[in-house]
């Protein structure tokens, strides 16, 4: 599927019911995030802050019940 078609599908938010049902443990892994459309959609739906700047600010305030990692998609730091 072409990238532009994927973006159009995300803009229509057909994946939101699936995502809401899938977030039982409230963990998201956005690999190959490109222009950040999925992260932006998650932010709009769940009001979550996802940028590295937000993460740094929250850590300074002592809020640390989340993790944010930047890694190679070919060598993810997860089992």
PDB file of N, CA and C in Angstrom:
ATOM      1  N   UNK A   1       0.855  -1.179   0.000  1.00  0.00           N
ATOM      2  CA  UNK A   1       0.000   0.000   0.000  1.00  0.00           C
ATOM      3  C   UNK A   1       0.897   1.238   0.000  1.00  0.00           C
ATOM      4  N   UNK A   2       0.560   2.208  -0.787  1.00  0.00           N
ATOM      5  CA  UNK A   2       1.352   3.424  -0.856  1.00  0.00           C
ATOM      6  C   UNK A   2       1.222   4.222   0.444  1.00  0.00           C
ATOM      7  N   UNK A   3       2.287   4.916   0.792  1.00  0.00           N
ATOM      8  CA  UNK A   3       2.322   5.688   2.031  1.00  0.00           C
ATOM      9  C   UNK A   3       1.167   6.675   2.120  1.00  0.00           C
ATOM     10  N   UNK A   4       0.879   7.361   1.024  1.00  0.00           N
ATOM     11  CA  UNK A   4      -0.192   8.360   1.029  1.00  0.00           C
ATOM     12  C   UNK A   4      -1.547   7.730   1.342  1.00  0.00           C
ATOM     13  N   UNK A   5      -1.771   6.514   0.847  1.00  0.00           N
ATOM     14  CA  UNK A   5      -3.041   5.827   1.120  1.00  0.00           C
ATOM     15  C   UNK A   5      -3.153   5.475   2.602  1.00  0.00           C
ATOM     16  N   UNK A   6      -2.041   5.071   3.179  1.00  0.00           N
ATOM     17  CA  UNK A   6      -2.034   4.749   4.610  1.00  0.00           C
ATOM     18  C   UNK A   6      -2.368   5.994   5.419  1.00  0.00           C
ATOM     19  N   UNK A   7      -1.769   7.118   5.059  1.00  0.00           N
ATOM     20  CA  UNK A   7      -2.030   8.372   5.764  1.00  0.00           C
ATOM     21  C   UNK A   7      -3.498   8.752   5.656  1.00  0.00           C
ATOM     22  N   UNK A   8      -4.081   8.610   4.483  1.00  0.00           N
ATOM     23  CA  UNK A   8      -5.499   8.935   4.307  1.00  0.00           C
ATOM     24  C   UNK A   8      -6.373   8.041   5.183  1.00  0.00           C
ATOM     25  N   UNK A   9      -6.032   6.759   5.266  1.00  0.00           N
ATOM     26  CA  UNK A   9      -6.787   5.847   6.136  1.00  0.00           C
ATOM     27  C   UNK A   9      -6.674   6.276   7.596  1.00  0.00           C
ATOM     28  N   UNK A  10      -5.480   6.656   8.009  1.00  0.00           N
ATOM     29  CA  UNK A  10      -5.292   7.091   9.393  1.00  0.00           C
ATOM     30  C   UNK A  10      -6.059   8.366   9.690  1.00  0.00           C
ATOM     31  N   UNK A  11      -6.123   9.261   8.721  1.00  0.00           N
ATOM     32  CA  UNK A  11      -6.864  10.505   8.919  1.00  0.00           C
ATOM     33  C   UNK A  11      -8.347  10.236   9.127  1.00  0.00           C
ATOM     34  N   UNK A  12      -8.857   9.184   8.504  1.00  0.00           N
ATOM     35  CA  UNK A  12     -10.269   8.819   8.662  1.00  0.00           C
ATOM     36  C   UNK A  12     -10.493   8.057   9.965  1.00  0.00           C
ATOM     37  N   UNK A  13      -9.405   7.672  10.613  1.00  0.00           N
ATOM     38  CA  UNK A  13      -9.411   6.992  11.913  1.00  0.00           C
ATOM     39  C   UNK A  13     -10.170   5.663  11.940  1.00  0.00           C
ATOM     40  N   UNK A  14     -10.055   4.835  10.897  1.00  0.00           N
ATOM     41  CA  UNK A  14     -10.727   3.536  10.952  1.00  0.00           C
ATOM     42  C   UNK A  14     -10.055   2.570  11.916  1.00  0.00           C
ATOM     43  N   UNK A  15      -8.836   2.889  12.333  1.00  0.00           N
ATOM     44  CA  UNK A  15      -8.116   1.988  13.223  1.00  0.00           C
ATOM     45  C   UNK A  15      -8.370   2.277  14.694  1.00  0.00           C
ATOM     46  N   UNK A  16      -9.044   3.362  15.013  1.00  0.00           N
ATOM     47  CA  UNK A  16      -9.227   3.735  16.415  1.00  0.00           C
ATOM     48  C   UNK A  16      -9.957   2.680  17.241  1.00  0.00           C
ATOM     49  N   UNK A  17     -11.046   2.070  16.758  1.00  0.00           N
ATOM     50  CA  UNK A  17     -11.674   1.022  17.584  1.00  0.00           C
ATOM     51  C   UNK A  17     -10.707  -0.123  17.872  1.00  0.00           C
ATOM     52  N   UNK A  18      -9.922  -0.519  16.884  1.00  0.00           N
ATOM     53  CA  UNK A  18      -8.941  -1.587  17.077  1.00  0.00           C
ATOM     54  C   UNK A  18      -7.888  -1.163  18.093  1.00  0.00           C
ATOM     55  N   UNK A  19      -7.388   0.044  17.951  1.00  0.00           N
ATOM     56  CA  UNK A  19      -6.358   0.530  18.870  1.00  0.00           C
ATOM     57  C   UNK A  19      -6.901   0.612  20.291  1.00  0.00           C
ATOM     58  N   UNK A  20      -8.098   1.149  20.463  1.00  0.00           N
ATOM     59  CA  UNK A  20      -8.679   1.268  21.807  1.00  0.00           C
ATOM     60  C   UNK A  20      -8.841  -0.098  22.456  1.00  0.00           C
ATOM     61  N   UNK A  21      -9.284  -1.091  21.687  1.00  0.00           N
ATOM     62  CA  UNK A  21      -9.451  -2.439  22.222  1.00  0.00           C
ATOM     63  C   UNK A  21      -8.106  -3.106  22.497  1.00  0.00           C
ATOM     64  N   UNK A  22      -7.083  -2.710  21.773  1.00  0.00           N
ATOM     65  CA  UNK A  22      -5.772  -3.340  21.897  1.00  0.00           C
ATOM     66  C   UNK A  22      -4.912  -2.748  23.004  1.00  0.00           C
ATOM     67  N   UNK A  23      -5.265  -1.595  23.506  1.00  0.00           N
ATOM     68  CA  UNK A  23      -4.425  -0.924  24.496  1.00  0.00           C
ATOM     69  C   UNK A  23      -4.761  -1.314  25.928  1.00  0.00           C
ATOM     70  N   UNK A  24      -4.947  -2.592  26.152  1.00  0.00           N
ATOM     71  CA  UNK A  24      -5.269  -3.072  27.486  1.00  0.00           C
ATOM     72  C   UNK A  24      -4.141  -2.726  28.456  1.00  0.00           C
ATOM     73  N   UNK A  25      -2.910  -2.921  28.028  1.00  0.00           N
ATOM     74  CA  UNK A  25      -1.763  -2.643  28.896  1.00  0.00           C
ATOM     75  C   UNK A  25      -1.235  -1.229  28.696  1.00  0.00           C
ATOM     76  N   UNK A  26      -1.845  -0.473  27.843  1.00  0.00           N
ATOM     77  CA  UNK A  26      -1.494   0.926  27.605  1.00  0.00           C
ATOM     78  C   UNK A  26      -0.051   1.108  27.164  1.00  0.00           C
ATOM     79  N   UNK A  27       0.397   0.235  26.260  1.00  0.00           N
ATOM     80  CA  UNK A  27       1.741   0.356  25.715  1.00  0.00           C
ATOM     81  C   UNK A  27       1.643   0.496  24.206  1.00  0.00           C
ATOM     82  N   UNK A  28       2.460   1.390  23.659  1.00  0.00           N
ATOM     83  CA  UNK A  28       2.466   1.627  22.222  1.00  0.00           C
ATOM     84  C   UNK A  28       3.902   1.590  21.738  1.00  0.00           C
ATOM     85  N   UNK A  29       4.129   0.891  20.647  1.00  0.00           N
ATOM     86  CA  UNK A  29       5.430   0.884  19.995  1.00  0.00           C
ATOM     87  C   UNK A  29       5.211   1.377  18.576  1.00  0.00           C
ATOM     88  N   UNK A  30       5.697   2.562  18.287  1.00  0.00           N
ATOM     89  CA  UNK A  30       5.547   3.168  16.961  1.00  0.00           C
ATOM     90  C   UNK A  30       6.886   3.036  16.257  1.00  0.00           C
ATOM     91  N   UNK A  31       7.014   2.008  15.418  1.00  0.00           N
ATOM     92  CA  UNK A  31       8.259   1.738  14.705  1.00  0.00           C
ATOM     93  C   UNK A  31       8.175   2.339  13.313  1.00  0.00           C
ATOM     94  N   UNK A  32       9.218   3.023  12.919  1.00  0.00           N
ATOM     95  CA  UNK A  32       9.206   3.657  11.599  1.00  0.00           C
ATOM     96  C   UNK A  32       8.150   4.740  11.547  1.00  0.00           C
ATOM     97  N   UNK A  33       8.166   5.613  12.539  1.00  0.00           N
ATOM     98  CA  UNK A  33       7.077   6.573  12.735  1.00  0.00           C
ATOM     99  C   UNK A  33       6.968   7.623  11.644  1.00  0.00           C
ATOM    100  N   UNK A  34       7.953   7.695  10.759  1.00  0.00           N
ATOM    101  CA  UNK A  34       7.853   8.612   9.619  1.00  0.00           C
ATOM    102  C   UNK A  34       7.534  10.031  10.037  1.00  0.00           C
ATOM    103  N   UNK A  35       6.408  10.537   9.548  1.00  0.00           N
ATOM    104  CA  UNK A  35       6.048  11.925   9.858  1.00  0.00           C
ATOM    105  C   UNK A  35       5.258  12.053  11.156  1.00  0.00           C
ATOM    106  N   UNK A  36       5.065  10.957  11.879  1.00  0.00           N
ATOM    107  CA  UNK A  36       4.405  11.020  13.175  1.00  0.00           C
ATOM    108  C   UNK A  36       2.884  11.005  13.133  1.00  0.00           C
ATOM    109  N   UNK A  37       2.279  10.619  12.010  1.00  0.00           N
ATOM    110  CA  UNK A  37       0.823  10.636  11.878  1.00  0.00           C
ATOM    111  C   UNK A  37       0.153   9.702  12.894  1.00  0.00           C
ATOM    112  N   UNK A  38       0.707   8.508  13.095  1.00  0.00           N
ATOM    113  CA  UNK A  38       0.108   7.585  14.068  1.00  0.00           C
ATOM    114  C   UNK A  38       0.232   8.168  15.471  1.00  0.00           C
ATOM    115  N   UNK A  39       1.395   8.692  15.806  1.00  0.00           N
ATOM    116  CA  UNK A  39       1.586   9.299  17.125  1.00  0.00           C
ATOM    117  C   UNK A  39       0.641  10.478  17.321  1.00  0.00           C
ATOM    118  N   UNK A  40       0.454  11.281  16.288  1.00  0.00           N
ATOM    119  CA  UNK A  40      -0.461  12.420  16.381  1.00  0.00           C
ATOM    120  C   UNK A  40      -1.891  11.943  16.581  1.00  0.00           C
ATOM    121  N   UNK A  41      -2.286  10.892  15.863  1.00  0.00           N
ATOM    122  CA  UNK A  41      -3.634  10.345  16.009  1.00  0.00           C
ATOM    123  C   UNK A  41      -3.838   9.811  17.420  1.00  0.00           C
ATOM    124  N   UNK A  42      -2.838   9.115  17.956  1.00  0.00           N
ATOM    125  CA  UNK A  42      -2.927   8.624  19.335  1.00  0.00           C
ATOM    126  C   UNK A  42      -3.034   9.788  20.315  1.00  0.00           C
ATOM    127  N   UNK A  43      -2.288  10.839  20.063  1.00  0.00           N
ATOM    128  CA  UNK A  43      -2.364  12.022  20.925  1.00  0.00           C
ATOM    129  C   UNK A  43      -3.769  12.616  20.905  1.00  0.00           C
ATOM    130  N   UNK A  44      -4.351  12.737  19.715  1.00  0.00           N
ATOM    131  CA  UNK A  44      -5.692  13.320  19.595  1.00  0.00           C
ATOM    132  C   UNK A  44      -6.744  12.463  20.292  1.00  0.00           C
ATOM    133  N   UNK A  45      -6.628  11.150  20.175  1.00  0.00           N
ATOM    134  CA  UNK A  45      -7.627  10.250  20.749  1.00  0.00           C
ATOM    135  C   UNK A  45      -7.443  10.031  22.243  1.00  0.00           C
ATOM    136  N   UNK A  46      -6.203   9.935  22.704  1.00  0.00           N
ATOM    137  CA  UNK A  46      -5.930   9.547  24.089  1.00  0.00           C
ATOM    138  C   UNK A  46      -5.294  10.652  24.912  1.00  0.00           C
ATOM    139  N   UNK A  47      -5.056  11.808  24.304  1.00  0.00           N
ATOM    140  CA  UNK A  47      -4.473  12.962  24.999  1.00  0.00           C
ATOM    141  C   UNK A  47      -3.131  12.633  25.642  1.00  0.00           C
ATOM    142  N   UNK A  48      -2.349  11.793  24.967  1.00  0.00           N
ATOM    143  CA  UNK A  48      -1.037  11.438  25.500  1.00  0.00           C
ATOM    144  C   UNK A  48       0.035  12.320  24.870  1.00  0.00           C
ATOM    145  N   UNK A  49       1.022  12.669  25.656  1.00  0.00           N
ATOM    146  CA  UNK A  49       2.152  13.438  25.150  1.00  0.00           C
ATOM    147  C   UNK A  49       3.223  12.470  24.685  1.00  0.00           C
ATOM    148  N   UNK A  50       3.709  12.662  23.487  1.00  0.00           N
ATOM    149  CA  UNK A  50       4.596  11.668  22.911  1.00  0.00           C
ATOM    150  C   UNK A  50       5.902  12.233  22.374  1.00  0.00           C
ATOM    151  N   UNK A  51       6.121  13.505  22.449  1.00  0.00           N
ATOM    152  CA  UNK A  51       7.367  14.040  21.906  1.00  0.00           C
ATOM    153  C   UNK A  51       8.485  13.932  22.936  1.00  0.00           C
ATOM    154  N   UNK A  52       9.707  13.880  22.459  1.00  0.00           N
ATOM    155  CA  UNK A  52      10.851  13.777  23.365  1.00  0.00           C
ATOM    156  C   UNK A  52      10.939  14.995  24.275  1.00  0.00           C
ATOM    157  N   UNK A  53      10.602  16.173  23.766  1.00  0.00           N
ATOM    158  CA  UNK A  53      10.624  17.377  24.610  1.00  0.00           C
ATOM    159  C   UNK A  53       9.645  17.246  25.767  1.00  0.00           C
ATOM    160  N   UNK A  54       8.447  16.722  25.498  1.00  0.00           N
ATOM    161  CA  UNK A  54       7.467  16.506  26.561  1.00  0.00           C
ATOM    162  C   UNK A  54       7.997  15.512  27.581  1.00  0.00           C
ATOM    163  N   UNK A  55       8.653  14.463  27.104  1.00  0.00           N
ATOM    164  CA  UNK A  55       9.201  13.448  27.997  1.00  0.00           C
ATOM    165  C   UNK A  55      10.232  14.068  28.931  1.00  0.00           C
ATOM    166  N   UNK A  56      11.116  14.872  28.394  1.00  0.00           N
ATOM    167  CA  UNK A  56      12.142  15.527  29.218  1.00  0.00           C
ATOM    168  C   UNK A  56      11.496  16.429  30.265  1.00  0.00           C
ATOM    169  N   UNK A  57      10.509  17.218  29.869  1.00  0.00           N
ATOM    170  CA  UNK A  57       9.823  18.109  30.810  1.00  0.00           C
ATOM    171  C   UNK A  57       9.124  17.326  31.915  1.00  0.00           C
ATOM    172  N   UNK A  58       8.444  16.237  31.560  1.00  0.00           N
ATOM    173  CA  UNK A  58       7.739  15.431  32.557  1.00  0.00           C
ATOM    174  C   UNK A  58       8.716  14.800  33.539  1.00  0.00           C
ATOM    175  N   UNK A  59       9.838  14.317  33.042  1.00  0.00           N
ATOM    176  CA  UNK A  59      10.846  13.718  33.933  1.00  0.00           C
ATOM    177  C   UNK A  59      11.368  14.763  34.928  1.00  0.00           C
ATOM    178  N   UNK A  60      11.549  15.970  34.472  1.00  0.00           N
ATOM    179  CA  UNK A  60      12.011  17.045  35.369  1.00  0.00           C
ATOM    180  C   UNK A  60      11.003  17.301  36.478  1.00  0.00           C
ATOM    181  N   UNK A  61       9.725  17.085  36.185  1.00  0.00           N
ATOM    182  CA  UNK A  61       8.666  17.291  37.175  1.00  0.00           C
ATOM    183  C   UNK A  61       8.466  16.062  38.058  1.00  0.00           C
ATOM    184  N   UNK A  62       9.272  15.023  37.840  1.00  0.00           N
ATOM    185  CA  UNK A  62       9.181  13.824  38.655  1.00  0.00           C
ATOM    186  C   UNK A  62       8.157  12.812  38.177  1.00  0.00           C
ATOM    187  N   UNK A  63       7.585  13.023  37.013  1.00  0.00           N
ATOM    188  CA  UNK A  63       6.616  12.073  36.456  1.00  0.00           C
ATOM    189  C   UNK A  63       7.395  11.074  35.616  1.00  0.00           C
ATOM    190  N   UNK A  64       7.317   9.806  35.983  1.00  0.00           N
ATOM    191  CA  UNK A  64       8.129   8.814  35.276  1.00  0.00           C
ATOM    192  C   UNK A  64       7.433   7.469  35.098  1.00  0.00           C
ATOM    193  N   UNK A  65       6.119   7.473  34.939  1.00  0.00           N
ATOM    194  CA  UNK A  65       5.391   6.210  34.767  1.00  0.00           C
ATOM    195  C   UNK A  65       5.249   5.852  33.288  1.00  0.00           C
ATOM    196  N   UNK A  66       6.268   6.149  32.506  1.00  0.00           N
ATOM    197  CA  UNK A  66       6.262   5.856  31.080  1.00  0.00           C
ATOM    198  C   UNK A  66       7.707   5.725  30.615  1.00  0.00           C
ATOM    199  N   UNK A  67       7.880   5.196  29.420  1.00  0.00           N
ATOM    200  CA  UNK A  67       9.214   5.169  28.826  1.00  0.00           C
ATOM    201  C   UNK A  67       9.127   5.644  27.386  1.00  0.00           C
ATOM    202  N   UNK A  68      10.205   6.216  26.924  1.00  0.00           N
ATOM    203  CA  UNK A  68      10.289   6.748  25.573  1.00  0.00           C
ATOM    204  C   UNK A  68      11.686   6.422  25.091  1.00  0.00           C
ATOM    205  N   UNK A  69      11.791   5.639  24.030  1.00  0.00           N
ATOM    206  CA  UNK A  69      13.107   5.243  23.540  1.00  0.00           C
ATOM    207  C   UNK A  69      13.211   5.515  22.053  1.00  0.00           C
ATOM    208  N   UNK A  70      14.387   5.910  21.652  1.00  0.00           N
ATOM    209  CA  UNK A  70      14.698   6.058  20.237  1.00  0.00           C
ATOM    210  C   UNK A  70      15.714   4.974  19.921  1.00  0.00           C
ATOM    211  N   UNK A  71      15.399   4.138  18.931  1.00  0.00           N
ATOM    212  CA  UNK A  71      16.276   3.020  18.606  1.00  0.00           C
ATOM    213  C   UNK A  71      16.152   2.672  17.132  1.00  0.00           C
ATOM    214  N   UNK A  72      17.073   1.883  16.674  1.00  0.00           N
ATOM    215  CA  UNK A  72      17.016   1.380  15.308  1.00  0.00           C
ATOM    216  C   UNK A  72      15.869   0.384  15.195  1.00  0.00           C
ATOM    217  N   UNK A  73      15.059   0.501  14.163  1.00  0.00           N
ATOM    218  CA  UNK A  73      13.947  -0.438  13.966  1.00  0.00           C
ATOM    219  C   UNK A  73      14.460  -1.844  13.692  1.00  0.00           C
ATOM    220  N   UNK A  74      15.695  -1.946  13.237  1.00  0.00           N
ATOM    221  CA  UNK A  74      16.284  -3.254  12.955  1.00  0.00           C
ATOM    222  C   UNK A  74      16.883  -3.904  14.193  1.00  0.00           C
ATOM    223  N   UNK A  75      17.114  -3.122  15.232  1.00  0.00           N
ATOM    224  CA  UNK A  75      17.713  -3.651  16.465  1.00  0.00           C
ATOM    225  C   UNK A  75      16.964  -3.089  17.663  1.00  0.00           C
ATOM    226  N   UNK A  76      15.710  -3.459  17.798  1.00  0.00           N
ATOM    227  CA  UNK A  76      14.889  -2.944  18.893  1.00  0.00           C
ATOM    228  C   UNK A  76      15.381  -3.470  20.236  1.00  0.00           C
ATOM    229  N   UNK A  77      15.329  -2.651  21.274  1.00  0.00           N
ATOM    230  CA  UNK A  77      15.802  -3.065  22.592  1.00  0.00           C
ATOM    231  C   UNK A  77      14.752  -3.847  23.386  1.00  0.00           C
ATOM    232  N   UNK A  78      13.983  -4.682  22.702  1.00  0.00           N
ATOM    233  CA  UNK A  78      12.926  -5.473  23.346  1.00  0.00           C
ATOM    234  C   UNK A  78      13.082  -6.931  22.957  1.00  0.00           C
ATOM    235  N   UNK A  79      12.660  -7.839  23.839  1.00  0.00           N
ATOM    236  CA  UNK A  79      12.761  -9.275  23.512  1.00  0.00           C
ATOM    237  C   UNK A  79      11.832  -9.667  22.377  1.00  0.00           C
TER     238      UNK A  79
END
